[in-house]
Short mmCIF file of C-alpha atoms in Angstrom, two decimals:
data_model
loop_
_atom_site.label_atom_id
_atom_site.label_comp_id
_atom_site.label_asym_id
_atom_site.label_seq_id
_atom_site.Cartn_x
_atom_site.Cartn_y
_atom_site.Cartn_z
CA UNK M 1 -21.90 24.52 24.54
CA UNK M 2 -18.89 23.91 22.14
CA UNK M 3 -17.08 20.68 21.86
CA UNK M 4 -13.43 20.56 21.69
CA UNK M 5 -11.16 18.32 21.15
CA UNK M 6 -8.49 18.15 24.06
CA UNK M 7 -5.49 19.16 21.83
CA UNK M 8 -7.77 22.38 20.79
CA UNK M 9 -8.56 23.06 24.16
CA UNK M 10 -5.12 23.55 25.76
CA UNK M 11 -4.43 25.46 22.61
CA UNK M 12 -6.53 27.95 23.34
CA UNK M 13 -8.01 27.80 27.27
CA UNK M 14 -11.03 29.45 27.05
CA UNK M 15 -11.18 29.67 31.08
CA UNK M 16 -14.63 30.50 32.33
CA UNK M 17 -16.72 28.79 29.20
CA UNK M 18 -18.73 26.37 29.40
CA UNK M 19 -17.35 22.92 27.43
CA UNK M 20 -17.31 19.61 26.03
CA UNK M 21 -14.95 17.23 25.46
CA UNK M 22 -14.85 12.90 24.71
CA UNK M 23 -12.30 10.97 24.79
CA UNK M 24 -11.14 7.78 26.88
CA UNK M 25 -10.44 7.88 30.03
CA UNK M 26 -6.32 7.38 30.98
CA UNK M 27 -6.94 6.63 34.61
CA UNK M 28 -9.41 8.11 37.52
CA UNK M 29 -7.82 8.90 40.65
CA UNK M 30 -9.41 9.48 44.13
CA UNK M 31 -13.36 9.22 42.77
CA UNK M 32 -12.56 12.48 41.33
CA UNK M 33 -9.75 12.91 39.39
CA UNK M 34 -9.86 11.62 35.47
CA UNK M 35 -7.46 11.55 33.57
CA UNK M 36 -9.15 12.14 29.67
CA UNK M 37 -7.10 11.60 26.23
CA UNK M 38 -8.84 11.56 22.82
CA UNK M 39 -5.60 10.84 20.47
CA UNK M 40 -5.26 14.45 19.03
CA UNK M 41 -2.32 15.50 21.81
CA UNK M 42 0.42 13.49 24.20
CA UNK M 43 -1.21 15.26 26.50
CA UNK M 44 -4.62 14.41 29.16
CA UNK M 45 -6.96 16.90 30.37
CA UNK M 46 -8.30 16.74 33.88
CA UNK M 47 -11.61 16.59 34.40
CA UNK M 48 -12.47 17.09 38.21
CA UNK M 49 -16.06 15.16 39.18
CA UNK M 50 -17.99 16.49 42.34
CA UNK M 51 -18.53 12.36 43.68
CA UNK M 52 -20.90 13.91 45.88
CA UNK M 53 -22.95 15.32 43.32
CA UNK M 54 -23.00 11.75 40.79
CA UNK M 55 -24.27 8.57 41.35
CA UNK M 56 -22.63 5.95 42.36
CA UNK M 57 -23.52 3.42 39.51
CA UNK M 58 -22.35 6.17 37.27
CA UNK M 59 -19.15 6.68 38.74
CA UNK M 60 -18.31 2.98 38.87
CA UNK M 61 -18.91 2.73 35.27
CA UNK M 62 -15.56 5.53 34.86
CA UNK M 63 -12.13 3.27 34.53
CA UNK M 64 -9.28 2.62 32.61
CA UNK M 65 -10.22 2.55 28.69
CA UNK M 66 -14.05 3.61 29.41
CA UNK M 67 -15.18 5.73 26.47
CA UNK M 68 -16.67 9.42 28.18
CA UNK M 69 -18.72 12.26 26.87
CA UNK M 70 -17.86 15.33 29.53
CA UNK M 71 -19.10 18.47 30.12
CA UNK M 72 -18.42 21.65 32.44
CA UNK M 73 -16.45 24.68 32.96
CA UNK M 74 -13.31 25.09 31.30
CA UNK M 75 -11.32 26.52 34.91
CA UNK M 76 -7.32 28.01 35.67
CA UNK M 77 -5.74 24.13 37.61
CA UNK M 78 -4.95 24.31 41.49
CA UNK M 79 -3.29 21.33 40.81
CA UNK M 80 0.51 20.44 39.58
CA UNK M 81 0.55 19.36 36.09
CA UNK M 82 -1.76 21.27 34.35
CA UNK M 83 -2.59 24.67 33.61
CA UNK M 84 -6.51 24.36 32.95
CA UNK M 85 -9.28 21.49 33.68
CA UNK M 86 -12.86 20.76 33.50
CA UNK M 87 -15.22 21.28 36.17
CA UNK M 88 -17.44 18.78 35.53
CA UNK M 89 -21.54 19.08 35.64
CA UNK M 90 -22.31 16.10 33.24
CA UNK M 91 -20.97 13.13 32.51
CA UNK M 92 -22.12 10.85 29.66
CA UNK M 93 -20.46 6.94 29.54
CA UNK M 94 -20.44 6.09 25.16
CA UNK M 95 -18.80 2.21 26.65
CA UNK M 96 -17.41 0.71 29.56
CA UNK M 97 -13.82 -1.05 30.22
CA UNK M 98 -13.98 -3.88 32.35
CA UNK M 99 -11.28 -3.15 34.44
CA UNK M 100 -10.64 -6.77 34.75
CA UNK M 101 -10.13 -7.67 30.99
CA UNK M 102 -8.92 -4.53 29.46
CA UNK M 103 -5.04 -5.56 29.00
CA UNK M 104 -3.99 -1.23 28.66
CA UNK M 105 -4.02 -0.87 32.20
CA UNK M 106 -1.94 2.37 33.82
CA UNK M 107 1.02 0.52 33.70
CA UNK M 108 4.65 -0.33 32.16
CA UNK M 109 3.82 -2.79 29.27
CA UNK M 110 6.54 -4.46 27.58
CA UNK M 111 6.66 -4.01 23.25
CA UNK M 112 6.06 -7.78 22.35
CA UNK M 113 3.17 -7.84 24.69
CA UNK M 114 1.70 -4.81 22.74
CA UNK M 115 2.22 -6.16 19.53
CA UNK M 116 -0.18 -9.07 21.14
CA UNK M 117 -2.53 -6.20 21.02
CA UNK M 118 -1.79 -4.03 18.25
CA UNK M 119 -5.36 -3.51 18.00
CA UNK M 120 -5.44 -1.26 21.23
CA UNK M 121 -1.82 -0.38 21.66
CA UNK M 122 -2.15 2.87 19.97
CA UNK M 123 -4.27 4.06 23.30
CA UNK M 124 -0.82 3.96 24.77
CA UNK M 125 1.40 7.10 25.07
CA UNK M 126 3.91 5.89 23.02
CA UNK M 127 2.16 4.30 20.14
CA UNK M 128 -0.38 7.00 20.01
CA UNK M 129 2.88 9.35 19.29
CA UNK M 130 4.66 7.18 17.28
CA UNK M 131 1.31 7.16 14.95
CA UNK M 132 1.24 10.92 14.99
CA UNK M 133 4.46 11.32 13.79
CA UNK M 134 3.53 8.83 11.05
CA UNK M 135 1.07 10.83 9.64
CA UNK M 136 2.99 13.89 9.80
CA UNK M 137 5.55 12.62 7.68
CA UNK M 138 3.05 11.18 5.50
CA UNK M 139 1.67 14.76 5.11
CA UNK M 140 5.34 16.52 4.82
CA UNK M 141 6.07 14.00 1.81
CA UNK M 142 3.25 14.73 -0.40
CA UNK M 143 3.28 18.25 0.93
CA UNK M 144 7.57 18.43 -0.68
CA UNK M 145 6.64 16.64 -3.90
CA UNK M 146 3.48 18.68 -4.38
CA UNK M 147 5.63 22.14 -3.60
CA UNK M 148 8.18 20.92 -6.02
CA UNK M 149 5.99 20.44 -9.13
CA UNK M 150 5.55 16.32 -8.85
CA UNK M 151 2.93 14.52 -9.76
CA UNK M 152 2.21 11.78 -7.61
CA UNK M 153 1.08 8.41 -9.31
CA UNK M 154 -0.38 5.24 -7.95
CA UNK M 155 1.86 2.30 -8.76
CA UNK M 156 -0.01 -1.39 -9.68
CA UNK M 157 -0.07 -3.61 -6.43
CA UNK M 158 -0.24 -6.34 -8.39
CA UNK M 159 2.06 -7.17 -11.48
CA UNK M 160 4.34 -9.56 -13.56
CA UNK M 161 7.61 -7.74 -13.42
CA UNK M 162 10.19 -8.36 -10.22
CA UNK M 163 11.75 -5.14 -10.33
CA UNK M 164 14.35 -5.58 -7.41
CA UNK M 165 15.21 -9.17 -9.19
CA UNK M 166 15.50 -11.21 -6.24
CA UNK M 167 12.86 -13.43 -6.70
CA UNK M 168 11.09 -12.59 -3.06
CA UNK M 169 7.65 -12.25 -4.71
CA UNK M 170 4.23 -12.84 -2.95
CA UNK M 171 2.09 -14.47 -5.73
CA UNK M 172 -1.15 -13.69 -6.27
CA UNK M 173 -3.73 -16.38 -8.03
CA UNK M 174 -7.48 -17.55 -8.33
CA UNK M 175 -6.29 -21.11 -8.76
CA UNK M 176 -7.57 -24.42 -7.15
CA UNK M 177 -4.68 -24.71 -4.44
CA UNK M 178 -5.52 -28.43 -4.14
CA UNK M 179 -6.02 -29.21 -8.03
CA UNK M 180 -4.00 -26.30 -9.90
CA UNK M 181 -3.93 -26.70 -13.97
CA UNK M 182 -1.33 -28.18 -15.11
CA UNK M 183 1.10 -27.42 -18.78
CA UNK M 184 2.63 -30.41 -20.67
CA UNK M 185 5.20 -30.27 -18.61
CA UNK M 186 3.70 -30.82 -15.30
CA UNK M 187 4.32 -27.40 -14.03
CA UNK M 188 1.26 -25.11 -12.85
CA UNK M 189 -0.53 -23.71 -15.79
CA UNK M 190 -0.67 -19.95 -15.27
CA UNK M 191 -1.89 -19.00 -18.34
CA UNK M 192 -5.77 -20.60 -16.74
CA UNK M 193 -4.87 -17.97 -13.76
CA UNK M 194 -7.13 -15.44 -13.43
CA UNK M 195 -4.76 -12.36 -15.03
CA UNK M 196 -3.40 -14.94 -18.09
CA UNK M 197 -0.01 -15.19 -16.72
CA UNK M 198 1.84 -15.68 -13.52
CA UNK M 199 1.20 -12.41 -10.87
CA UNK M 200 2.80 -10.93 -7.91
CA UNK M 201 2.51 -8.22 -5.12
CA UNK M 202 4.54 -5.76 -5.92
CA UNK M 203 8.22 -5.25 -4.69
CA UNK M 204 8.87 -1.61 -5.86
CA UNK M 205 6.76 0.85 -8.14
CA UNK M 206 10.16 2.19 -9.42
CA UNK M 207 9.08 0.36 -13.14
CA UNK M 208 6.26 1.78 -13.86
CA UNK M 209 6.82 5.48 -11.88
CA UNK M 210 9.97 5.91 -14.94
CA UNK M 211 7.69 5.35 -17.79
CA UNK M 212 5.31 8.25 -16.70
CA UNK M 213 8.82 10.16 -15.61
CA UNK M 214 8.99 9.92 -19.30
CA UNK M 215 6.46 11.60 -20.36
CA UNK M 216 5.56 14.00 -17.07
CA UNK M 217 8.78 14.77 -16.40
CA UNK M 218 8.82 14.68 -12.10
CA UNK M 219 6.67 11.65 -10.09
CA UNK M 220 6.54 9.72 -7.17
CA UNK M 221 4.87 7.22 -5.84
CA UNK M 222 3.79 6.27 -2.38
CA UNK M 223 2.36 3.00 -1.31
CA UNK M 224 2.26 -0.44 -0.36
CA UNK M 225 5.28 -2.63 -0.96
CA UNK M 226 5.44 -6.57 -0.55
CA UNK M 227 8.41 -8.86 0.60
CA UNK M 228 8.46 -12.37 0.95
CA UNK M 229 12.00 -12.42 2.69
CA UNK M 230 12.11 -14.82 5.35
CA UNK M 231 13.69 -12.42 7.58
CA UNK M 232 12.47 -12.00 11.44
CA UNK M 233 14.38 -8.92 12.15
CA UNK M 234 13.85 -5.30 13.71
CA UNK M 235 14.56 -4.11 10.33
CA UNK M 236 12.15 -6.15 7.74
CA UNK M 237 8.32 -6.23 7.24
CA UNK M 238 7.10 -8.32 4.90
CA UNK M 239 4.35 -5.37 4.02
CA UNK M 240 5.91 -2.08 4.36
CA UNK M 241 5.35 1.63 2.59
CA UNK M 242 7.71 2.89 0.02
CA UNK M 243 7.86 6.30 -1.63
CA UNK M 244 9.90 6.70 -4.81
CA UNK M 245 10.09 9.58 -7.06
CA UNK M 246 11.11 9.35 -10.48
CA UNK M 247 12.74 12.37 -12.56
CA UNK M 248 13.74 12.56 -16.21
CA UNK M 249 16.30 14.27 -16.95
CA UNK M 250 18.57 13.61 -13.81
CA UNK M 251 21.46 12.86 -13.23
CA UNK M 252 22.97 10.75 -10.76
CA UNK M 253 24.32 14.21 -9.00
CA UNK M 254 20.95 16.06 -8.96
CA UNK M 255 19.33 12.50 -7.59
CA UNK M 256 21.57 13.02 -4.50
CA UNK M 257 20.70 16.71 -4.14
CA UNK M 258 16.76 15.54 -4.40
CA UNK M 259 17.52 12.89 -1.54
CA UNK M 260 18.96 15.29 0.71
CA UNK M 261 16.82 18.56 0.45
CA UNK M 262 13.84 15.80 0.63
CA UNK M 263 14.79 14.53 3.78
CA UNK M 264 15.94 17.57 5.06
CA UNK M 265 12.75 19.34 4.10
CA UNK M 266 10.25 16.19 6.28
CA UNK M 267 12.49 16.09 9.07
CA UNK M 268 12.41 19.65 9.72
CA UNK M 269 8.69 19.46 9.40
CA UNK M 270 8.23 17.15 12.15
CA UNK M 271 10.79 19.14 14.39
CA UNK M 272 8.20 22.10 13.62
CA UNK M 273 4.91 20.35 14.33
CA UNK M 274 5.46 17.65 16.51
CA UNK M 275 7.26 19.14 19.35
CA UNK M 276 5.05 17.89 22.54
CA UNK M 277 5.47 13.92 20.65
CA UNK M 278 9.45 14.20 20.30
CA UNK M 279 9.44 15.52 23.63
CA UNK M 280 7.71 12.78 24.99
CA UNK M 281 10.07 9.98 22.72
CA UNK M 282 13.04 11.54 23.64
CA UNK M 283 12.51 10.68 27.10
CA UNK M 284 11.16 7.28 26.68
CA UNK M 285 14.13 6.69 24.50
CA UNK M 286 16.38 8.22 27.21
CA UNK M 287 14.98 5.78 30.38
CA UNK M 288 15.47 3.16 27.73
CA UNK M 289 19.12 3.10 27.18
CA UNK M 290 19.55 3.87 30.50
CA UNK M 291 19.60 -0.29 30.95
CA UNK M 292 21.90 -0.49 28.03
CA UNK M 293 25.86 -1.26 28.15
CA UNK M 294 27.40 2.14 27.75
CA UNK M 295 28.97 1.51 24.65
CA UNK M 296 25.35 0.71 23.02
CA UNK M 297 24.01 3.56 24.29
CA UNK M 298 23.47 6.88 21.50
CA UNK M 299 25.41 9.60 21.60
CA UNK M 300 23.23 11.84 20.49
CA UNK M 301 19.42 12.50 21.98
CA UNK M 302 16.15 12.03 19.33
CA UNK M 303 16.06 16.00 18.60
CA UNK M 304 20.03 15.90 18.36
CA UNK M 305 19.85 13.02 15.59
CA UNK M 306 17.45 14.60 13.41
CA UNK M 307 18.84 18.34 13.64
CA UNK M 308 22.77 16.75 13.29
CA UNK M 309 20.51 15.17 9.63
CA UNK M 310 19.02 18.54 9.25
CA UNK M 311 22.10 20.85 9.87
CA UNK M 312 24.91 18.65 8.52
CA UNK M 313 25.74 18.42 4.75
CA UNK M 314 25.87 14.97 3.40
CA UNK M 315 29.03 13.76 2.58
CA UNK M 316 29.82 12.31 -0.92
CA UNK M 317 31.94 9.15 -0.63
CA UNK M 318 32.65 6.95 -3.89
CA UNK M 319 32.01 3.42 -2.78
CA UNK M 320 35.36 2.48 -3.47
CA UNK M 321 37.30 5.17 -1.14
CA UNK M 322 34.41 3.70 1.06
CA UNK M 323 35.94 0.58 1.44
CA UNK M 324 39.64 1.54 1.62
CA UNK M 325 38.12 3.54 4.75
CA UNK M 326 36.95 0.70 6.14
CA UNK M 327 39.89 -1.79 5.52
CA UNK M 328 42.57 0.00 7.03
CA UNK M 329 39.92 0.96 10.20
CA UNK M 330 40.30 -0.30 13.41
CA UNK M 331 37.62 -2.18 13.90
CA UNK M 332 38.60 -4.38 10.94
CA UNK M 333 41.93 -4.36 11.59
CA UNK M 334 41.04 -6.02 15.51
CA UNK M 335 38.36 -8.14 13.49
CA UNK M 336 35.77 -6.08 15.57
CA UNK M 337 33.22 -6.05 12.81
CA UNK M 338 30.71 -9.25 12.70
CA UNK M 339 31.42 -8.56 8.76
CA UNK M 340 35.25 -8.28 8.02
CA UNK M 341 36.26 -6.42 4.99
CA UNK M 342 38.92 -7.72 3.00
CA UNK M 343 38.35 -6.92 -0.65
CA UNK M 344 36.74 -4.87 -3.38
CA UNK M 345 32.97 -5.98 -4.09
CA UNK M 346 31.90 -7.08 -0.87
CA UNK M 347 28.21 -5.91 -0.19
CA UNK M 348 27.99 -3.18 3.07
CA UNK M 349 26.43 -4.34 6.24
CA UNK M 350 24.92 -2.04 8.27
CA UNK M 351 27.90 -2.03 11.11
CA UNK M 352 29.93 -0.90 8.19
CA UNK M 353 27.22 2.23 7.01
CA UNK M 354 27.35 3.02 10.48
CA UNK M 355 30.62 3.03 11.14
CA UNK M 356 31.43 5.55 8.28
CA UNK M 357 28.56 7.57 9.17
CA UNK M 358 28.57 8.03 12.96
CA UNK M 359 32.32 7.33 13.55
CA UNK M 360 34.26 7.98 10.46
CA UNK M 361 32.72 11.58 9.06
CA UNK M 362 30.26 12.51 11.70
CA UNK M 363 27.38 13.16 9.56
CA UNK M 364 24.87 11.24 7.00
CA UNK M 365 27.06 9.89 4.22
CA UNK M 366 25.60 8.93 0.73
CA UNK M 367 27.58 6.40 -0.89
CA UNK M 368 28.01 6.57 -4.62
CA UNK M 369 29.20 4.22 -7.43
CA UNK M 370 28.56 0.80 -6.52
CA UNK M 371 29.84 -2.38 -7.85
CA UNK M 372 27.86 -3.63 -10.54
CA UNK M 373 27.40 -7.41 -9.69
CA UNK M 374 25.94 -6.21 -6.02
CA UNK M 375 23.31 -3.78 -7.33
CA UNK M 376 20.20 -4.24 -9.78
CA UNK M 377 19.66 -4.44 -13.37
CA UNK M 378 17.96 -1.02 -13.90
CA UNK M 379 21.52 1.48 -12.88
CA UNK M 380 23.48 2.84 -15.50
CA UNK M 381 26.87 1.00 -16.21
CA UNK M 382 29.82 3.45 -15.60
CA UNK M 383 32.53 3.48 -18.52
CA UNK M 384 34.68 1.64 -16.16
CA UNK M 385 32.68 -1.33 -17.01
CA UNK M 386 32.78 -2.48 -13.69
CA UNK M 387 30.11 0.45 -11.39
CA UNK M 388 27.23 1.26 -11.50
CA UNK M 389 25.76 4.86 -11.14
CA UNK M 390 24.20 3.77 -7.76
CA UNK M 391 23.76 5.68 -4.56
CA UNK M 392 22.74 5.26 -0.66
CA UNK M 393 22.17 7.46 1.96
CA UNK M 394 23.11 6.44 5.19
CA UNK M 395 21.83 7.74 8.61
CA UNK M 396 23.36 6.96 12.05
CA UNK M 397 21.82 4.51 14.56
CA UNK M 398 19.74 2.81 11.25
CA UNK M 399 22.25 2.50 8.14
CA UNK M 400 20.98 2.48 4.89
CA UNK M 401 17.57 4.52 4.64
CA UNK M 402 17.37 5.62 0.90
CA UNK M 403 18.70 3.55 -2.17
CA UNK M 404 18.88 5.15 -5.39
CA UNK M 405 20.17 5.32 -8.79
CA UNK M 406 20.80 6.99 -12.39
CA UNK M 407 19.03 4.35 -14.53
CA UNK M 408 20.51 2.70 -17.23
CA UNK M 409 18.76 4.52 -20.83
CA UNK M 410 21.13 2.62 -23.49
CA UNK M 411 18.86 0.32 -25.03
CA UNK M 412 21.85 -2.37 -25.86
CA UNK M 413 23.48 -2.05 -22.20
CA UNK M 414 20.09 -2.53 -21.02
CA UNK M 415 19.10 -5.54 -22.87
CA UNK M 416 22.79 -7.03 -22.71
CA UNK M 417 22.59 -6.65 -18.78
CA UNK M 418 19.33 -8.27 -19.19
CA UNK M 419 20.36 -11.42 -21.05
CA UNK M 420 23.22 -11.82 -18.64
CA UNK M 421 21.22 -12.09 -15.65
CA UNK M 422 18.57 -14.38 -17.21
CA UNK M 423 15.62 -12.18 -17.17
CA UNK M 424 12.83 -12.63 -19.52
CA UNK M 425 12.88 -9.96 -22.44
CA UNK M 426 9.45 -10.33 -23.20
CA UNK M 427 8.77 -9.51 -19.54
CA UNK M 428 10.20 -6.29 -19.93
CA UNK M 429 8.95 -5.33 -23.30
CA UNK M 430 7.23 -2.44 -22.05
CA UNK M 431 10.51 -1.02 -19.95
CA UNK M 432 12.92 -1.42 -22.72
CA UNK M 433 10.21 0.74 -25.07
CA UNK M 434 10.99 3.71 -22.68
CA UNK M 435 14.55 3.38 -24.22
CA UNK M 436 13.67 2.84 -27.30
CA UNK M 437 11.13 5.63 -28.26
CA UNK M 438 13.12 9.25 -26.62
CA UNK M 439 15.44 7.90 -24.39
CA UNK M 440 16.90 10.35 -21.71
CA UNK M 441 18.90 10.13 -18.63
CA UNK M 442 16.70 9.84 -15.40
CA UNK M 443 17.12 9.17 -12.35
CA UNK M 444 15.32 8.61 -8.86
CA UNK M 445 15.72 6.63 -5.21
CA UNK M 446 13.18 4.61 -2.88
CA UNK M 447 12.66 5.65 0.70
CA UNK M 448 11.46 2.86 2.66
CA UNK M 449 8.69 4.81 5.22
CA UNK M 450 8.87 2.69 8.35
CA UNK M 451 12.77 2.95 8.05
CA UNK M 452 12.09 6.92 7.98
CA UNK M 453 9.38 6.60 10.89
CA UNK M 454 11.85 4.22 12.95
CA UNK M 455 14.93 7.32 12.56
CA UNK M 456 12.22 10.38 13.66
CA UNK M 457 10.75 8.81 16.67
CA UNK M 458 14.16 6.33 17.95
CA UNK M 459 12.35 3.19 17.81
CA UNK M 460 14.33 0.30 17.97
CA UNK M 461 11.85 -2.17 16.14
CA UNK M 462 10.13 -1.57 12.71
CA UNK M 463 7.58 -3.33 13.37
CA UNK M 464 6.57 -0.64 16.38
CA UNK M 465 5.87 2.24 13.39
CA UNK M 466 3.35 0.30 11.58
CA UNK M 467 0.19 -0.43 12.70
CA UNK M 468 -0.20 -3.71 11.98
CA UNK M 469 2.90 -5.61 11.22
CA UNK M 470 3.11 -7.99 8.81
CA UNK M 471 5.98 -10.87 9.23
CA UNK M 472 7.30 -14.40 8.94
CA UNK M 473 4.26 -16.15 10.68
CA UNK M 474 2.35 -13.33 11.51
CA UNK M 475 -0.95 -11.58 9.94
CA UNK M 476 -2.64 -11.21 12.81
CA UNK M 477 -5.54 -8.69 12.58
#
């Protein structure tokens, strides 16, 4: 007898043999009916149970969550719903459920309560999607890079450098916490630590992904990144994955063209192979915005949004036409934006990326040429003095989803940019060496992976596209 796994099964209905499936068991209707999933499909398979023909103690072992081991006949359905089931001759129970303690019961839970239970939530319909798109897009990214003659490179977790410069570093030590040492000075002697020096989780592994753009030409990395903003919104995780590819010789032109065939390329992958789990999002996103205000809800249905990304070229809009767009629009004009714009510099919010993108030009924007003082230390100064060779790329219903630059390979602009903003030039020895043995323009972006995850499957919280979320006050499991 051949075991399949449900997904394989509907694939290919082998009516008339003789099969086995295991899975866990959705719900079990009538003393007959169960429902069975085993996480490779959306969809259950019915297994039908002759009551008659099991005993009793057995068949009170079969609820909600209960782990089973079934076998039978693989049979055409009489039923509405499904084409095939199982006509069941053996059932084997691998673990109960106590129906009254398992929390997943057959019912409408709300998001926060599954976070509660982020350990089982993924048994639900949605999460167990949700998770399967994940990994598809995990498997399209490598899958692009590889295709495209990257190499991908692991990126140190833990390191000295802050490369985003903002000083939201988790620090990582072997200290006493209670009796640290301490310098002449009073201050926590880090040089006793257990690396020499003072340590961090990593923010980005932009750094360290140029220097071997420098010498292999096309990278990328994809892994963990740590934040320790003390921000508790459906945008931020203080653990969250990045992926950010690294090419020498680039301009800041052919870094937007890699952004946009790249995203083009994994969202059309997704609208290829996960069909049955957008189908299933799309509605659930539907019913939900059916209790919205009108005016909140989306215009545009899950499959819309990421074939209007897929079909639609990106529009290229300086950042400085960007904001004479959004001064003279209505919505600043009536002071409709939380945000007003009034002047050159200010930083966008993400009513203001949306506005452009979903009202303005009606397709993903990237934005291009950023004000210096608002951007990071890394992007090449413009000869205006005053931009930076800087670029995002906006998305509707979500902002800014990729941030991106040509870096800055002058050694003198580099260090003088540097000096002004107070960083440590011994810190960076290693960085400014890149520009100081064969320079080159290069170029490359960061794509924050939940952010992607959150766009393909129209969740409305981040932290409901990672399994375990990691914010202010929380590391639970």
């Amino acid at each position: 007898m051949k075991s399949y796994s449900i997904k394989e099964l509907l694939e290919k209905q082998p009516v008339g043999e003789p099969v086995e499936v295991n899975g866990w068991v959705k719900t079990f209707r009538s003393n007959r009916f169960i429902a069975l999933n085993d996480g490779s499909t959306i969809h259950n398979l019915q297994c039908v149970v002759d009551f008659e023909n099991f005993d009793e103690t057995l068949l009170k072992q079969i609820s909600t969550g209960a782990a089973l081991k079934i076998s039978g006949t693989l049979v055409e359905s009489q039923g509405k719903g499904q084409s095939v089931e199982i006509q069941s001759t053996d059932v084997f129970v691998h673990g109960t459920a106590d129906p009254e303690t398992y929390p997943i019961q057959p019912k409408k839970h709300s998001l926060e309560f599954l976070r509660e239970k982020a350990h089982l939530r993924v048994r639900t319909n949605t999460f167990s999607a949700v998770m399967r798109v994940r990994s598809a897009l995990s498997f399209a990214i490598h899958s692009y890079f590889q295709q495209n003659g990257f190499y991908y490179m692991h990126a140190p977790i833990i390191t000295g450098s802050d490369a985003e410069g903002a000083g939201e570093m988790f620090r990582v030590t072997t200290l006493d916490d209670k009796n640290p040492p301490v310098d002449e000075q009073g201050k926590v002697d880090y040089s006793e630590d257990f690396f020499g020096k003072e340590t961090n989780l990593t923010v980005s592994g932009q750094l360290e992904a140029e220097t071997y753009a420098m010498a292999l030409g096309k990278v990328y990395t994809f892994g963990p990144t740590f934040r320790a903003e003390n921000s508790n919104t459906s945008r931020h995780l203080a653990e969250f994955w990045m992926i950010e590819p690294e090419v020498a010789f680039n301009d800041l032109d052919a870094n937007m063209d890699l952004a946009e065939d790249f995203i083009k390329w994994i969202i059309q992958y997704v609208l290829d192979n996960c069909g049955d789990d957008l189908e299933f999002l799309e509605k659930r996103l539907l019913d939900e915005e059916k209790s919205k205000p009108q005016a909140e809800r989306s215009e545009m249905s899950l499959t819309e949004k990421l074939k209007f990304v897929v079909e639609n070229n990106f529009k290229r809009v300086s950042y400085t036409e960007a904001i004479d767009i959004l001064r003279n629009s209505k919505p600043n004009k009536k002071k409709k934006f939380q945000y007003p714009i009034d002047a050159w510099g200010a930083d966008l919010q993400s009513e203001h990326e949306r506005f452009l993108v979903e009202k303005h030009f009606k397709c993903p924007v990237i934005l291009f040429d950023y004000p210096a003082n608002i951007k990071a230390f890394y992007m090449r100064l413009n000869e205006d003095g005053k931009t930076v060779r800087a670029m995002d790329v906006l998305f509707p219903g979500i902002g800014e989803i990729v941030g991106g630059s040509q870096r800055e390979e002058r050694l003198d602009v580099l260090q003088d940019k540097i000096k002004a903003l107070n960083i440590d030039e011994k810190e960076l020895w290693w960085y400014l060496d890149l520009r100081r043995f064969g320079t080159a323009t290069h170029s490359g972006f960061g794509l924050g992976f939940e952010r992607m995850v959150q766009f393909t499957t129209g969740m409305g919280n981040i932290r409901d596209v990672i399994p375990y979320p990691r914010t202010p006050q929380n590391a639970e499991f």
